[in-house]
Tab-separated table of C-alpha atoms and ligand atoms in Angstrom:
chain	number	residue	atom	x	y	z
A	1	VAL	CA	15.102	-47.371	3.052
A	2	THR	CA	12.959	-46.225	0.171
A	3	ILE	CA	9.772	-46.683	2.191
A	4	VAL	CA	11.120	-44.805	5.213
A	5	HIS	CA	12.291	-42.018	2.932
A	6	SER	CA	8.883	-41.665	1.309
A	7	GLN	CA	7.205	-41.741	4.722
A	8	GLU	CA	9.477	-38.897	5.855
A	9	THR	CA	8.527	-36.918	2.796
A	10	THR	CA	4.840	-37.406	3.490
A	11	ASP	CA	5.288	-36.344	7.111
A	12	LYS	CA	7.071	-33.197	6.016
A	13	GLU	CA	4.334	-32.418	3.510
A	14	ASN	CA	1.702	-32.931	6.185
A	15	ALA	CA	3.611	-30.725	8.591
A	16	ALA	CA	3.841	-27.965	5.984
A	17	MET	CA	0.132	-28.056	5.227
A	18	THR	CA	-2.479	-26.076	7.122
A	19	ALA	CA	-6.198	-26.811	6.830
A	20	LEU	CA	-8.690	-24.036	7.612
A	21	TRP	CA	-12.451	-24.150	7.672
A	22	PHE	CA	-14.644	-21.045	7.368
A	23	THR	CA	-18.371	-20.652	7.936
A	24	GLN	CA	-18.444	-18.189	4.997
A	25	ALA	CA	-15.908	-17.129	2.388
A	26	LEU	CA	-15.828	-14.661	-0.491
A	27	LEU	CA	-14.664	-16.773	-3.459
A	28	PRO	CA	-13.968	-15.518	-7.006
A	29	ASP	CA	-17.532	-16.370	-8.069
A	30	GLY	CA	-19.187	-15.066	-4.917
A	31	TRP	CA	-20.031	-16.014	-1.339
A	32	ALA	CA	-19.964	-19.642	-0.266
A	33	ALA	CA	-20.695	-21.432	3.013
A	34	ASN	CA	-18.642	-24.079	4.852
A	35	VAL	CA	-15.447	-23.522	2.904
A	36	ARG	CA	-12.429	-25.698	3.572
A	37	VAL	CA	-9.041	-24.295	2.538
A	38	GLU	CA	-5.729	-26.120	2.450
A	39	ILE	CA	-2.532	-24.088	2.443
A	40	GLU	CA	0.749	-25.558	1.268
A	41	ALA	CA	3.823	-23.357	1.598
A	42	ASP	CA	2.765	-19.929	0.269
A	43	ARG	CA	-0.140	-21.154	-1.918
A	44	LEU	CA	-3.731	-22.274	-1.600
A	45	LEU	CA	-3.711	-25.972	-2.429
A	46	THR	CA	-7.486	-26.520	-2.364
A	47	VAL	CA	-10.550	-24.345	-1.775
A	48	THR	CA	-13.722	-26.429	-1.310
A	49	PRO	CA	-17.143	-24.869	-0.670
A	50	GLY	CA	-19.820	-26.936	1.072
A	51	ALA	CA	-17.174	-29.056	2.765
A	52	ALA	CA	-17.429	-30.972	5.998
A	53	ARG	CA	-15.109	-29.883	8.768
A	54	GLN	CA	-12.337	-32.435	9.304
A	55	THR	CA	-10.452	-33.376	12.435
A	56	GLY	CA	-7.562	-30.998	12.919
A	57	ASP	CA	-9.040	-28.190	10.816
A	58	GLU	CA	-8.749	-24.712	12.299
A	59	CYS	CA	-12.230	-23.225	12.445
A	60	HIS	CA	-12.814	-19.567	11.586
A	61	HIS	CA	-15.737	-17.303	10.729
A	62	VAL	CA	-15.576	-15.164	7.559
A	63	ALA	CA	-12.762	-15.420	4.982
A	64	LEU	CA	-11.899	-12.613	2.596
A	65	PRO	CA	-9.021	-12.468	0.125
A	66	GLY	CA	-6.168	-10.173	1.220
A	67	LEU	CA	-5.966	-6.551	0.094
A	68	CYS	CA	-3.055	-4.693	-1.514
A	69	ASN	CA	-1.912	-1.390	-0.031
A	70	VAL	CA	-0.733	0.356	-3.207
A	71	HIS	CA	1.014	3.362	-1.669
A	72	SER	CA	3.000	3.640	1.542
A	73	HIS	CA	5.823	5.775	2.915
A	74	ALA	CA	6.526	3.553	5.912
A	75	PHE	CA	8.868	5.968	7.715
A	76	GLN	CA	6.135	8.604	7.975
A	77	ARG	CA	4.489	6.367	10.599
A	78	VAL	CA	6.723	8.113	13.175
A	79	MET	CA	4.931	11.433	12.752
A	80	ALA	CA	1.359	10.161	13.074
A	81	GLY	CA	-0.512	12.766	15.102
A	82	LEU	CA	2.504	15.076	15.327
A	83	ALA	CA	1.446	17.509	12.609
A	84	GLU	CA	-1.963	18.489	13.941
A	85	ILE	CA	-1.098	21.978	15.232
A	86	PRO	CA	-1.522	24.813	12.730
A	87	GLY	CA	1.355	27.114	11.849
A	88	ARG	CA	1.000	30.893	12.250
A	89	ALA	CA	0.176	31.495	8.600
A	90	GLY	CA	-2.341	28.659	8.269
A	91	ASP	CA	-1.475	25.140	7.442
A	92	THR	CA	-1.227	23.241	4.150
A	93	PHE	CA	0.365	20.170	2.625
A	94	TRP	CA	3.532	22.207	2.204
A	95	THR	CA	3.878	23.060	5.927
A	96	TRP	CA	3.184	19.387	6.742
A	97	ARG	CA	6.010	18.496	4.350
A	98	GLU	CA	8.458	20.659	6.335
A	99	ILE	CA	7.719	18.583	9.463
A	100	MET	CA	7.954	15.346	7.469
A	101	TYR	CA	11.363	16.395	6.093
A	102	ARG	CA	12.661	16.971	9.634
A	103	PHE	CA	11.951	13.313	10.473
A	104	ALA	CA	13.274	12.136	7.110
A	105	GLN	CA	16.591	13.809	7.843
A	106	ARG	CA	17.115	12.047	11.156
A	107	LEU	CA	16.311	8.337	10.775
A	108	ASP	CA	19.267	5.964	10.681
A	109	PRO	CA	19.021	2.536	9.004
A	110	ASP	CA	18.090	0.688	12.211
A	111	GLN	CA	15.446	3.253	13.080
A	112	LEU	CA	13.998	3.135	9.572
A	113	GLY	CA	13.748	-0.654	9.782
A	114	ALA	CA	12.043	-0.450	13.184
A	115	VAL	CA	9.481	2.104	12.016
A	116	ALA	CA	8.761	0.198	8.805
A	117	ALA	CA	8.280	-3.059	10.754
A	118	MET	CA	5.723	-1.304	12.999
A	119	ALA	CA	3.845	0.053	9.989
A	120	TYR	CA	3.824	-3.363	8.298
A	121	VAL	CA	2.622	-5.129	11.460
A	122	GLU	CA	-0.272	-2.667	11.644
A	123	MET	CA	-1.037	-3.102	7.943
A	124	LEU	CA	-1.368	-6.858	8.399
A	125	GLU	CA	-3.530	-6.376	11.500
A	126	SER	CA	-5.923	-4.275	9.424
A	127	GLY	CA	-6.131	-6.697	6.464
A	128	PHE	CA	-3.446	-5.510	4.041
A	129	THR	CA	-1.427	-8.553	2.948
A	130	ARG	CA	0.864	-6.791	0.456
A	131	VAL	CA	2.326	-3.296	0.297
A	132	GLY	CA	3.706	-1.098	-2.466
A	133	GLU	CA	6.432	0.847	-0.663
A	134	PHE	CA	7.153	4.123	-2.449
A	135	HIS	CA	10.647	4.389	-1.070
A	136	TYR	CA	12.555	7.654	-1.465
A	137	LEU	CA	14.869	7.778	1.545
A	138	HIS	CA	18.087	6.455	0.019
A	139	HIS	CA	21.198	8.155	1.418
A	140	GLU	CA	23.055	8.882	4.621
A	141	ARG	CA	22.005	11.888	6.650
A	142	ASN	CA	24.724	13.987	5.002
A	143	GLY	CA	23.376	13.069	1.561
A	144	HIS	CA	26.225	10.695	0.632
A	145	ALA	CA	25.401	7.228	-0.644
A	146	TYR	CA	25.791	4.378	1.861
A	147	ALA	CA	28.616	1.880	1.212
A	148	ASN	CA	25.822	-0.205	-0.296
A	149	PRO	CA	23.636	2.388	-2.047
A	150	ALA	CA	20.651	0.046	-1.584
A	151	GLU	CA	21.113	-0.023	2.227
A	152	LEU	CA	17.820	1.615	3.172
A	153	GLY	CA	15.804	-0.261	0.535
A	154	LEU	CA	17.191	-3.487	1.997
A	155	ARG	CA	16.102	-2.345	5.482
A	156	ILE	CA	12.577	-1.893	4.100
A	157	ALA	CA	12.698	-5.393	2.597
A	158	ASP	CA	13.950	-6.831	5.879
A	159	ALA	CA	11.124	-5.130	7.793
A	160	ALA	CA	8.586	-6.578	5.340
A	161	ARG	CA	10.125	-10.038	5.709
A	162	ARG	CA	10.010	-9.825	9.519
A	163	ALA	CA	6.385	-8.698	9.506
A	164	GLY	CA	5.478	-11.245	6.828
A	165	ILE	CA	3.797	-8.784	4.457
A	166	GLY	CA	4.240	-9.181	0.688
A	167	LEU	CA	6.393	-6.384	-0.742
A	168	THR	CA	6.453	-4.608	-4.073
A	169	LEU	CA	9.299	-2.147	-3.557
A	170	LEU	CA	9.110	1.025	-5.617
A	171	PRO	CA	12.477	2.771	-5.360
A	172	VAL	CA	11.995	6.442	-6.124
A	173	LEU	CA	13.878	8.580	-8.604
A	174	TYR	CA	14.061	12.093	-7.115
A	175	MET	CA	16.176	14.647	-8.979
A	176	ALA	CA	14.811	18.147	-8.538
A	177	SER	CA	12.901	20.483	-6.234
A	178	ASP	CA	10.459	21.688	-8.882
A	179	PHE	CA	9.374	21.484	-12.503
A	180	GLY	CA	12.065	22.054	-15.105
A	181	GLY	CA	14.837	20.416	-13.077
A	182	ALA	CA	15.158	23.104	-10.365
A	183	PRO	CA	18.117	22.181	-8.109
A	184	PRO	CA	17.177	20.054	-5.083
A	185	ARG	CA	16.901	21.700	-1.672
A	186	ASP	CA	19.392	20.815	1.022
A	187	ASP	CA	16.692	19.044	3.036
A	188	GLN	CA	16.043	16.743	0.057
A	189	ARG	CA	19.645	15.467	0.019
A	190	ARG	CA	18.790	11.959	1.234
A	191	PHE	CA	16.411	11.446	-1.725
A	192	ILE	CA	18.528	12.580	-4.675
A	193	ASN	CA	19.869	10.395	-7.485
A	194	THR	CA	21.077	10.912	-11.027
A	195	VAL	CA	19.690	8.675	-13.739
A	196	ASP	CA	22.882	6.581	-13.528
A	197	SER	CA	22.973	6.200	-9.753
A	198	TYR	CA	19.266	5.358	-9.817
A	199	ALA	CA	19.840	2.610	-12.393
A	200	ARG	CA	22.505	1.076	-10.129
A	201	LEU	CA	20.247	1.336	-7.090
A	202	HIS	CA	17.372	-0.270	-8.974
A	203	GLU	CA	19.528	-3.148	-10.189
A	204	GLY	CA	20.995	-3.675	-6.714
A	205	LEU	CA	17.522	-3.932	-5.195
A	206	ARG	CA	16.170	-6.123	-7.965
A	207	SER	CA	18.941	-8.697	-7.629
A	208	ALA	CA	18.739	-8.683	-3.802
A	209	LEU	CA	14.955	-8.931	-3.532
A	210	ALA	CA	14.187	-11.456	-6.281
A	211	PRO	CA	15.441	-14.460	-4.239
A	212	MET	CA	13.078	-13.376	-1.416
A	213	GLY	CA	10.091	-13.426	-3.798
A	214	MET	CA	9.734	-9.651	-3.579
A	215	LYS	CA	8.996	-7.483	-6.583
A	216	VAL	CA	10.714	-4.251	-7.606
A	217	GLY	CA	9.078	-1.595	-9.769
A	218	VAL	CA	10.063	2.003	-10.522
A	219	ALA	CA	8.782	5.258	-9.070
A	220	PRO	CA	9.649	8.570	-10.670
A	221	HIS	CA	8.553	10.672	-7.666
A	222	SER	CA	6.427	13.277	-9.484
A	223	LEU	CA	6.663	15.560	-12.472
A	224	ARG	CA	8.052	18.239	-10.160
A	225	ALA	CA	10.874	15.976	-8.938
A	226	VAL	CA	12.144	14.403	-12.165
A	227	THR	CA	13.194	15.870	-15.492
A	228	PRO	CA	11.477	14.642	-18.674
A	229	ASP	CA	14.621	12.662	-19.563
A	230	GLY	CA	14.827	11.233	-16.050
A	231	LEU	CA	11.215	10.132	-16.285
A	232	SER	CA	11.859	8.348	-19.585
A	233	ALA	CA	14.940	6.655	-18.155
A	234	ALA	CA	13.019	5.354	-15.141
A	235	VAL	CA	10.185	4.090	-17.349
A	236	ALA	CA	12.724	2.284	-19.556
A	237	LEU	CA	14.076	0.424	-16.491
A	238	ALA	CA	10.628	-0.885	-15.543
A	239	GLY	CA	10.094	-3.495	-18.250
A	240	PRO	CA	6.825	-5.216	-17.335
A	241	ALA	CA	7.074	-4.120	-13.681
A	242	PRO	CA	4.877	-1.455	-12.030
A	243	ILE	CA	5.497	2.266	-12.629
A	244	HIS	CA	4.178	4.508	-9.860
A	245	ILE	CA	4.180	8.318	-9.819
A	246	HIS	CA	2.591	11.001	-7.625
A	247	ILE	CA	0.415	13.205	-9.790
A	248	ALA	CA	-1.826	16.249	-9.317
A	249	GLU	CA	-2.096	15.937	-5.526
A	250	GLN	CA	-1.974	19.676	-4.957
A	251	ILE	CA	-3.486	22.702	-6.707
A	252	GLY	CA	-0.100	24.402	-6.394
A	253	GLU	CA	1.477	21.511	-8.269
A	254	VAL	CA	-1.074	21.819	-11.080
A	255	GLU	CA	-0.444	25.583	-11.317
A	256	SER	CA	3.337	25.072	-11.429
A	257	SER	CA	2.914	22.476	-14.157
A	258	ILE	CA	0.869	24.899	-16.266
A	259	ALA	CA	3.410	27.674	-15.688
A	260	TRP	CA	6.222	25.336	-16.763
A	261	SER	CA	4.677	23.523	-19.738
A	262	GLY	CA	1.298	25.071	-20.481
A	263	GLN	CA	-0.302	21.765	-19.504
A	264	ARG	CA	-1.787	20.206	-16.414
A	265	PRO	CA	0.287	17.286	-14.987
A	266	VAL	CA	-1.999	14.489	-16.217
A	267	GLU	CA	-2.301	16.076	-19.676
A	268	TRP	CA	1.473	16.429	-19.897
A	269	LEU	CA	2.090	12.833	-18.774
A	270	LEU	CA	-0.473	11.207	-21.074
A	271	ASP	CA	0.895	13.163	-24.054
A	272	ARG	CA	4.469	12.001	-23.493
A	273	GLN	CA	4.582	8.598	-21.812
A	274	PRO	CA	3.088	5.227	-22.812
A	275	VAL	CA	0.746	5.143	-19.802
A	276	ASP	CA	-0.844	1.684	-19.629
A	277	GLN	CA	-1.777	-1.026	-17.136
A	278	ARG	CA	1.701	-0.998	-15.566
A	279	TRP	CA	1.099	2.508	-14.270
A	280	CYS	CA	-0.293	3.668	-10.952
A	281	LEU	CA	-1.057	7.386	-10.822
A	282	VAL	CA	-1.016	8.213	-7.121
A	283	HIS	CA	-3.637	10.735	-5.897
A	284	ALA	CA	-4.642	12.340	-9.233
A	285	THR	CA	-6.823	14.477	-6.958
A	286	HIS	CA	-7.051	17.523	-9.204
A	287	VAL	CA	-8.142	16.235	-12.601
A	288	THR	CA	-10.628	17.566	-15.124
A	289	SER	CA	-13.394	15.363	-16.525
A	290	GLN	CA	-11.379	14.994	-19.717
A	291	GLU	CA	-8.275	13.905	-17.793
A	292	ASN	CA	-10.338	11.498	-15.723
A	293	ALA	CA	-11.763	9.819	-18.838
A	294	ALA	CA	-8.347	9.759	-20.488
A	295	ILE	CA	-6.766	7.997	-17.493
A	296	ALA	CA	-9.603	5.444	-17.426
A	297	ALA	CA	-9.007	4.713	-21.124
A	298	THR	CA	-5.319	3.878	-20.553
A	299	GLY	CA	-6.142	1.022	-18.149
A	300	ALA	CA	-3.830	2.565	-15.531
A	301	VAL	CA	-4.777	2.411	-11.862
A	302	ILE	CA	-5.274	5.538	-9.753
A	303	GLY	CA	-3.787	5.084	-6.298
A	304	LEU	CA	-6.189	6.736	-3.852
A	305	CYS	CA	-5.119	7.350	-0.250
A	306	PRO	CA	-8.335	8.675	1.287
A	307	LEU	CA	-7.261	9.030	4.936
A	308	THR	CA	-3.996	10.771	4.094
A	309	GLU	CA	-5.639	12.952	1.450
A	310	ALA	CA	-8.182	14.030	4.068
A	311	ASN	CA	-5.500	14.541	6.708
A	312	LEU	CA	-3.446	16.711	4.346
A	313	GLY	CA	-6.431	18.643	3.023
A	314	ASP	CA	-5.562	17.663	-0.540
A	315	GLY	CA	-9.069	17.816	-1.987
A	316	ILE	CA	-11.558	15.232	-3.251
A	317	PHE	CA	-10.867	13.035	-6.242
A	318	PRO	CA	-13.958	12.752	-8.506
A	319	ALA	CA	-14.196	9.004	-8.003
A	320	ALA	CA	-17.791	8.420	-9.128
A	321	GLU	CA	-17.064	9.937	-12.527
A	322	PHE	CA	-13.859	7.890	-12.859
A	323	VAL	CA	-15.505	4.604	-11.902
A	324	ALA	CA	-18.422	5.294	-14.266
A	325	ALA	CA	-15.849	5.700	-17.065
A	326	GLY	CA	-14.492	2.221	-16.260
A	327	GLY	CA	-11.493	3.551	-14.331
A	328	ARG	CA	-9.610	1.343	-11.871
A	329	PHE	CA	-8.397	2.346	-8.444
A	330	GLY	CA	-6.395	0.874	-5.603
A	331	ILE	CA	-6.115	2.198	-2.047
A	332	GLY	CA	-2.999	3.183	-0.148
A	333	SER	CA	-2.184	4.177	3.412
A	334	ASP	CA	0.388	6.732	2.161
A	335	SER	CA	1.522	8.745	5.235
A	336	ASN	CA	0.339	5.968	7.571
A	337	VAL	CA	-1.219	8.522	9.913
A	338	LEU	CA	-3.856	5.824	10.589
A	339	ILE	CA	-3.421	2.315	9.220
A	340	ASP	CA	-6.755	0.639	8.536
A	341	ALA	CA	-7.738	-0.956	5.224
A	342	ALA	CA	-11.483	-0.809	5.878
A	343	SER	CA	-11.331	2.821	7.016
A	344	GLU	CA	-9.583	3.827	3.783
A	345	LEU	CA	-12.541	2.419	1.854
A	346	MET	CA	-15.001	4.103	4.219
A	347	MET	CA	-13.250	7.478	3.840
A	348	LEU	CA	-13.240	7.136	0.060
A	349	GLU	CA	-17.003	6.633	0.007
A	350	TYR	CA	-17.645	9.323	2.651
A	351	SER	CA	-15.611	11.933	0.763
A	352	GLN	CA	-17.844	11.313	-2.267
A	353	ARG	CA	-20.988	11.589	-0.136
A	354	LEU	CA	-19.826	14.903	1.328
A	355	ALA	CA	-18.983	16.256	-2.106
A	356	THR	CA	-22.209	15.127	-3.820
A	357	ARG	CA	-24.683	15.220	-0.883
A	358	ARG	CA	-25.792	11.713	-1.864
A	359	ARG	CA	-25.385	8.244	-0.317
A	360	ASN	CA	-23.880	4.995	-1.633
A	361	VAL	CA	-22.076	6.886	-4.398
A	362	LEU	CA	-19.601	4.133	-5.325
A	363	SER	CA	-22.014	1.207	-5.195
A	364	GLY	CA	-21.649	0.622	-8.931
A	365	PRO	CA	-24.194	0.472	-11.774
A	366	ALA	CA	-26.262	-2.453	-10.395
A	367	PRO	CA	-27.898	-1.697	-7.059
A	368	GLY	CA	-25.929	-3.622	-4.476
A	369	SER	CA	-23.671	-3.401	-1.478
A	370	THR	CA	-21.354	-0.390	-1.476
A	371	GLY	CA	-18.894	-2.244	0.740
A	372	ARG	CA	-18.709	-5.089	-1.756
A	373	ALA	CA	-18.221	-2.711	-4.698
A	374	LEU	CA	-15.445	-0.840	-2.862
A	375	PHE	CA	-13.715	-4.044	-1.769
A	376	ASP	CA	-13.854	-5.679	-5.212
A	377	ALA	CA	-12.627	-2.550	-6.988
A	378	ALA	CA	-9.762	-2.005	-4.535
A	379	ARG	CA	-8.709	-5.627	-4.895
A	380	VAL	CA	-8.706	-5.625	-8.691
A	381	GLY	CA	-6.937	-2.259	-8.901
A	382	GLY	CA	-4.547	-3.083	-6.067
A	383	ASN	CA	-3.468	-6.359	-7.600
A	384	GLN	CA	-2.883	-4.695	-10.946
A	385	ALA	CA	-0.884	-1.841	-9.414
A	386	LEU	CA	1.413	-4.248	-7.548
A	387	ALA	CA	1.638	-6.749	-10.443
A	388	ILE	CA	-0.142	-9.616	-8.668
A	389	SER	CA	-1.957	-12.050	-10.937
A	390	GLY	CA	-4.092	-15.089	-10.224
A	391	ASP	CA	-5.065	-14.057	-6.728
A	392	GLY	CA	-8.282	-14.623	-4.768
A	393	LEU	CA	-9.456	-17.547	-2.694
A	394	ARG	CA	-8.895	-20.334	-5.212
A	395	ALA	CA	-6.479	-23.209	-5.699
A	396	GLY	CA	-3.065	-22.099	-6.894
A	397	ALA	CA	-3.390	-18.497	-5.724
A	398	ALA	CA	-1.157	-16.914	-3.080
A	399	ALA	CA	-2.438	-17.807	0.389
A	400	ASP	CA	-3.385	-14.262	1.440
A	401	ILE	CA	-6.489	-14.394	3.639
A	402	ILE	CA	-8.254	-12.058	6.071
A	403	SER	CA	-10.732	-13.496	8.554
A	404	LEU	CA	-13.325	-11.450	10.419
A	405	ARG	CA	-14.340	-12.145	14.024
A	406	ASN	CA	-17.480	-14.086	14.737
A	407	ASP	CA	-18.062	-12.427	18.112
A	408	HIS	CA	-18.193	-8.760	17.083
A	409	PRO	CA	-21.668	-7.467	17.995
A	410	THR	CA	-22.027	-5.524	14.755
A	411	LEU	CA	-21.648	-8.652	12.626
A	412	THR	CA	-24.446	-10.509	14.394
A	413	ALA	CA	-26.856	-12.374	12.117
A	414	ARG	CA	-25.241	-11.141	8.907
A	415	ALA	CA	-24.174	-13.001	5.813
A	416	GLY	CA	-22.526	-12.232	2.494
A	417	ASP	CA	-22.057	-8.621	1.418
A	418	ALA	CA	-23.649	-7.342	4.648
A	419	LEU	CA	-20.481	-8.585	6.402
A	420	LEU	CA	-18.345	-6.362	4.157
A	421	ASP	CA	-20.644	-3.385	4.778
A	422	GLY	CA	-20.411	-4.078	8.526
A	423	TRP	CA	-16.618	-4.285	8.411
A	424	ILE	CA	-16.053	-1.209	6.244
A	425	PHE	CA	-18.675	1.141	7.712
A	426	GLY	CA	-19.167	-0.251	11.207
A	427	GLY	CA	-15.971	-1.597	12.637
A	428	GLY	CA	-12.739	-1.517	10.653
A	429	LYS	CA	-9.667	-3.238	12.015
A	430	ALA	CA	-11.319	-4.111	15.336
A	431	MET	CA	-13.219	-6.775	13.369
A	432	VAL	CA	-10.154	-8.450	11.882
A	433	ASP	CA	-9.466	-11.810	13.520
A	434	CYS	CA	-6.677	-13.662	11.701
A	435	VAL	CA	-4.544	-12.765	8.678
A	436	TRP	CA	-2.443	-15.108	6.576
A	437	ALA	CA	0.089	-13.663	4.115
A	438	ASN	CA	2.045	-15.843	1.723
A	439	GLY	CA	0.708	-18.881	3.561
A	440	LYS	CA	1.902	-17.857	7.020
A	441	VAL	CA	-0.434	-16.853	9.798
A	442	CYS	CA	0.739	-13.388	10.861
A	443	VAL	CA	-2.211	-12.106	12.888
A	444	VAL	CA	-4.145	-14.107	15.473
A	445	GLU	CA	-7.187	-12.649	17.264
A	446	GLY	CA	-6.415	-9.240	15.821
A	447	ARG	CA	-2.846	-9.154	17.046
A	448	HIS	CA	0.301	-9.644	15.004
A	449	GLN	CA	2.487	-12.448	16.346
A	450	ALA	CA	5.519	-10.127	16.466
A	451	ARG	CA	3.656	-7.048	17.771
A	452	THR	CA	5.197	-7.052	21.256
A	453	ALA	CA	8.816	-7.056	20.064
A	454	VAL	CA	8.226	-4.746	17.118
A	455	ALA	CA	6.281	-2.216	19.213
A	456	ALA	CA	8.949	-2.218	21.951
A	457	ARG	CA	11.656	-1.286	19.442
A	458	TYR	CA	9.360	1.282	17.805
A	459	ARG	CA	8.805	2.990	21.163
A	460	GLU	CA	12.568	3.281	21.683
A	461	VAL	CA	12.955	4.912	18.280
A	462	LEU	CA	10.117	7.345	18.922
A	463	ARG	CA	11.531	8.321	22.344
A	464	ASP	CA	14.941	9.001	20.745
A	465	LEU	CA	13.458	11.053	17.935
A	466	LEU	CA	11.203	13.110	20.191
A	467	ALA	CA	13.759	13.597	22.991
B	1	ZN	ZN1	2.963	9.506	-1.407
């Protein structure tokens, strides 16, 4: 009986283990060839460079560690391409926000879950293996709390679980329509909490998501949407968890901050809050050189969302200056107007080239591949912003892996960093082959395993909303 039992155990262990073999892989100490990787449950059991391929191994081309998407509003996926017609009096972030609010007011819990699942499927297909969801849609359409106030946050978590993407949920505290605690607008009613109702929401989500291995941070929406006391209360709830806040995305926001306090948003924040490595300052587009250096010195991450920032006409963050000061950044898909990890990195570099009329601006101090510098920086910053430690392709780390195709013409006869440059500047998500997140294969030959079902439901939602 004992022998049979131990045999059963071994069979189960074998069944739970996946062995992969890659022609090239980006390991923590650099590129390696012929890398064999064993996955057990959600972890990498072994990572062996220079290994022989064994019978039963799945063979793949290039392995990269997964990327974190530090900033997403999943529901905004429904309006991709629907805000590209100018209004009569010109068009800005603020007119885009009016359209976004119209969608935010209509989604029911099922629809929100369907849209989020679509966004998360597309994130995985592009190489994001974890998302920081900056979640501010909390209440029923009439502004009343759901029977379970955490209802919509749980729908987000369920969508992430179905897609298989790692989730760091960032429930948002939204209190006011402008600096100084101006009363919220009617079309913000689904977002609004008091400090007390937010604390209950946060606790409800934390206790529900912990058993699923999902993390919960805090997200005071912005200095215009929380009072100083509300901000302090949210920060106190965080403990060691991530603290994310929108900051200085718009010139108008900076001007309102100065009118209210005499200080720019970043100046005000750094003077009053213990900004440190837990913090992710999202956008920080409009900063002075002094603010940029001050943020870098705190160890906080700046959450850059290059495609959305370009789409919204936000402006260009002075990234070269920030990186030279030792600043850390992560990348986010934010409005999800286009979901593509590599294209976010490309847009970040291209915005700097357009602003400086130079090339390879973010390649770092030592001459080397710009793609590699962008990828490494976004991984380090992204992991910090979503509180992931011990990652990368090494034993014991979470099994989050991206593989690139071996039959894409652009990647012909390339090795090492040239593969990253090819992916980021010459191909994007069309080059992604397979993606594993938390040890499970989610994407095969560029297509998420659940794409058909998730896309069918998404189409129904979109038809209803646009009818
Ligand atoms: Zn945002």
